[in-house]
Amino acid sequence: MTQQDRQASDLALAGKSILAVDDIEVTLTMVKSILEMEGAKVTTAANGKIAYTLASNDCFDVILMDVQMPVWDGPKATRELRACGISTPIIALTAASEHEKPALMEAGIDDFHQKPVDFASLIAIIQQWSPSNSKLN
């Protein structure tokens, strides 16, 4: 079944706006493709500084943030976003190990999804943190 065959109400992420941040282009392409097939509008950024600029100028439902990137890494970008009052849920999408999770949470990251990406699990986390289902509401 193609996306065209599915109704918008059947798409897991219909209407969601997501910022995906990763310095590896193939990862961004894969994440963007899968999430768009589920109805999301996906904007991409190659590092945390670009993500900061995008998130400062546009509203996203969720930010998927890699941890290790050039220019600004994920924790630095997250701290900067939180410092300017942006409360958008940020999910670390990273190869970092589980024992690094507390430091990521301390930086202001809300949740953690370990690479390699399990898209069913990632979609469930995005749904959990999206504004209509957010733990923040």
Coordinates of C-alpha atoms in Angstrom, one line a residue:
M1 CA 0.0 0.0 0.0
T2 CA 1.4 3.4 -1.0
Q3 CA 1.0 6.7 0.9
Q4 CA -1.5 7.7 -1.8
D5 CA -3.6 4.7 -1.0
R6 CA -3.9 5.6 2.7
Q7 CA -6.2 8.3 4.0
A8 CA -4.7 11.1 6.0
S9 CA -6.4 9.9 9.1
D10 CA -4.6 6.5 8.7
L11 CA -1.1 8.2 8.8
A12 CA 0.6 7.9 12.1
L13 CA 2.1 11.4 11.9
A14 CA -0.4 13.3 9.8
G15 CA 0.0 17.0 10.3
K16 CA 3.1 16.8 12.5
S17 CA 6.0 19.1 11.8
I18 CA 9.3 17.6 12.7
L19 CA 12.9 19.0 12.6
A20 CA 15.4 16.2 12.1
V21 CA 19.0 17.0 12.9
D22 CA 22.0 14.8 11.9
D23 CA 25.3 15.4 10.2
I24 CA 25.0 12.2 8.2
E25 CA 23.1 12.9 5.0
V26 CA 22.0 9.3 4.5
T27 CA 20.5 9.2 8.0
L28 CA 18.6 12.4 7.3
T29 CA 17.3 11.2 4.0
M30 CA 16.1 7.9 5.5
V31 CA 14.4 9.5 8.5
K32 CA 12.8 12.2 6.3
S33 CA 11.5 9.6 3.8
I34 CA 10.0 7.2 6.4
L35 CA 8.4 10.0 8.5
E36 CA 7.0 11.7 5.4
M37 CA 5.4 8.4 4.4
E38 CA 3.6 8.6 7.8
G39 CA 2.3 12.1 7.0
A40 CA 4.8 14.3 8.7
K41 CA 6.3 17.5 7.3
V42 CA 10.1 17.0 7.9
T43 CA 12.7 19.8 7.9
T44 CA 16.3 18.8 8.1
A45 CA 19.5 20.3 9.5
A46 CA 23.1 19.1 9.3
N47 CA 24.2 20.5 12.7
G48 CA 22.9 21.9 15.9
K49 CA 23.5 25.5 15.0
I50 CA 21.4 25.3 11.9
A51 CA 18.7 23.5 14.0
Y52 CA 18.8 26.4 16.5
T53 CA 18.2 28.9 13.7
L54 CA 15.4 26.9 12.2
A55 CA 13.7 26.2 15.5
S56 CA 14.0 29.8 16.5
N57 CA 12.2 30.9 13.4
D58 CA 9.6 28.1 13.0
C59 CA 7.4 26.0 15.2
F60 CA 7.9 22.2 15.2
D61 CA 6.0 19.6 17.1
V62 CA 9.1 17.5 17.8
I63 CA 12.9 17.9 17.2
L64 CA 14.9 14.7 16.5
M65 CA 18.5 15.6 17.6
D66 CA 21.7 13.7 16.9
V67 CA 24.2 14.0 19.7
Q68 CA 27.6 14.0 18.0
M69 CA 27.7 16.6 15.3
P70 CA 30.2 19.3 14.1
V71 CA 29.7 23.0 14.8
W72 CA 27.2 22.6 17.7
D73 CA 26.5 19.1 19.0
G74 CA 23.1 18.0 20.2
P75 CA 23.5 18.9 23.9
K76 CA 24.8 22.4 23.0
A77 CA 22.0 23.0 20.6
T78 CA 19.5 21.8 23.1
R79 CA 20.9 24.0 25.9
E80 CA 20.7 27.0 23.6
L81 CA 17.1 26.2 22.5
R82 CA 16.0 25.9 26.2
A83 CA 17.9 29.1 27.2
C84 CA 15.8 31.1 24.6
G85 CA 12.6 29.6 25.9
I86 CA 11.9 26.9 23.2
S87 CA 10.1 24.1 24.9
T88 CA 9.6 21.9 21.8
P89 CA 10.1 18.2 22.8
I90 CA 13.6 17.1 21.8
I91 CA 14.3 13.4 21.2
A92 CA 17.9 12.4 21.0
L93 CA 18.4 10.2 18.0
T94 CA 21.8 8.8 18.6
A95 CA 24.3 6.0 18.7
A96 CA 25.2 7.1 22.3
S97 CA 24.8 4.4 24.9
E98 CA 22.1 4.1 27.5
H99 CA 24.4 5.2 30.3
E100 CA 24.8 8.6 28.5
K101 CA 21.1 9.3 28.8
P102 CA 21.2 11.2 32.2
A103 CA 23.7 13.7 30.7
L104 CA 21.5 14.2 27.7
M105 CA 18.4 14.7 29.9
E106 CA 20.4 17.2 32.0
A107 CA 21.1 19.2 28.8
G108 CA 17.3 19.5 28.3
I109 CA 16.7 16.5 25.9
D110 CA 13.3 15.0 26.7
D111 CA 13.7 11.4 25.4
F112 CA 16.2 9.1 23.9
H113 CA 16.1 6.8 20.8
Q114 CA 19.2 4.7 20.1
K115 CA 20.5 4.1 16.6
P116 CA 20.2 2.1 14.5
V117 CA 16.7 3.5 14.1
D118 CA 13.7 1.2 14.7
F119 CA 11.1 3.3 12.9
A120 CA 8.1 1.7 14.6
S121 CA 9.6 2.6 18.0
L122 CA 10.6 6.1 16.8
I123 CA 7.1 6.8 15.5
A124 CA 5.6 5.8 18.8
I125 CA 8.0 8.1 20.7
I126 CA 7.1 11.0 18.3
Q127 CA 3.4 10.3 18.9
Q128 CA 4.0 10.3 22.6
W129 CA 5.7 13.7 22.6
S130 CA 3.6 15.4 19.9
P131 CA 1.5 18.3 21.2
S132 CA -1.8 16.5 21.0
N133 CA -0.3 13.7 23.2
S134 CA 2.5 15.5 24.9
K135 CA 3.6 14.8 28.4
L136 CA 3.9 18.6 28.6
N137 CA 0.2 19.2 28.3

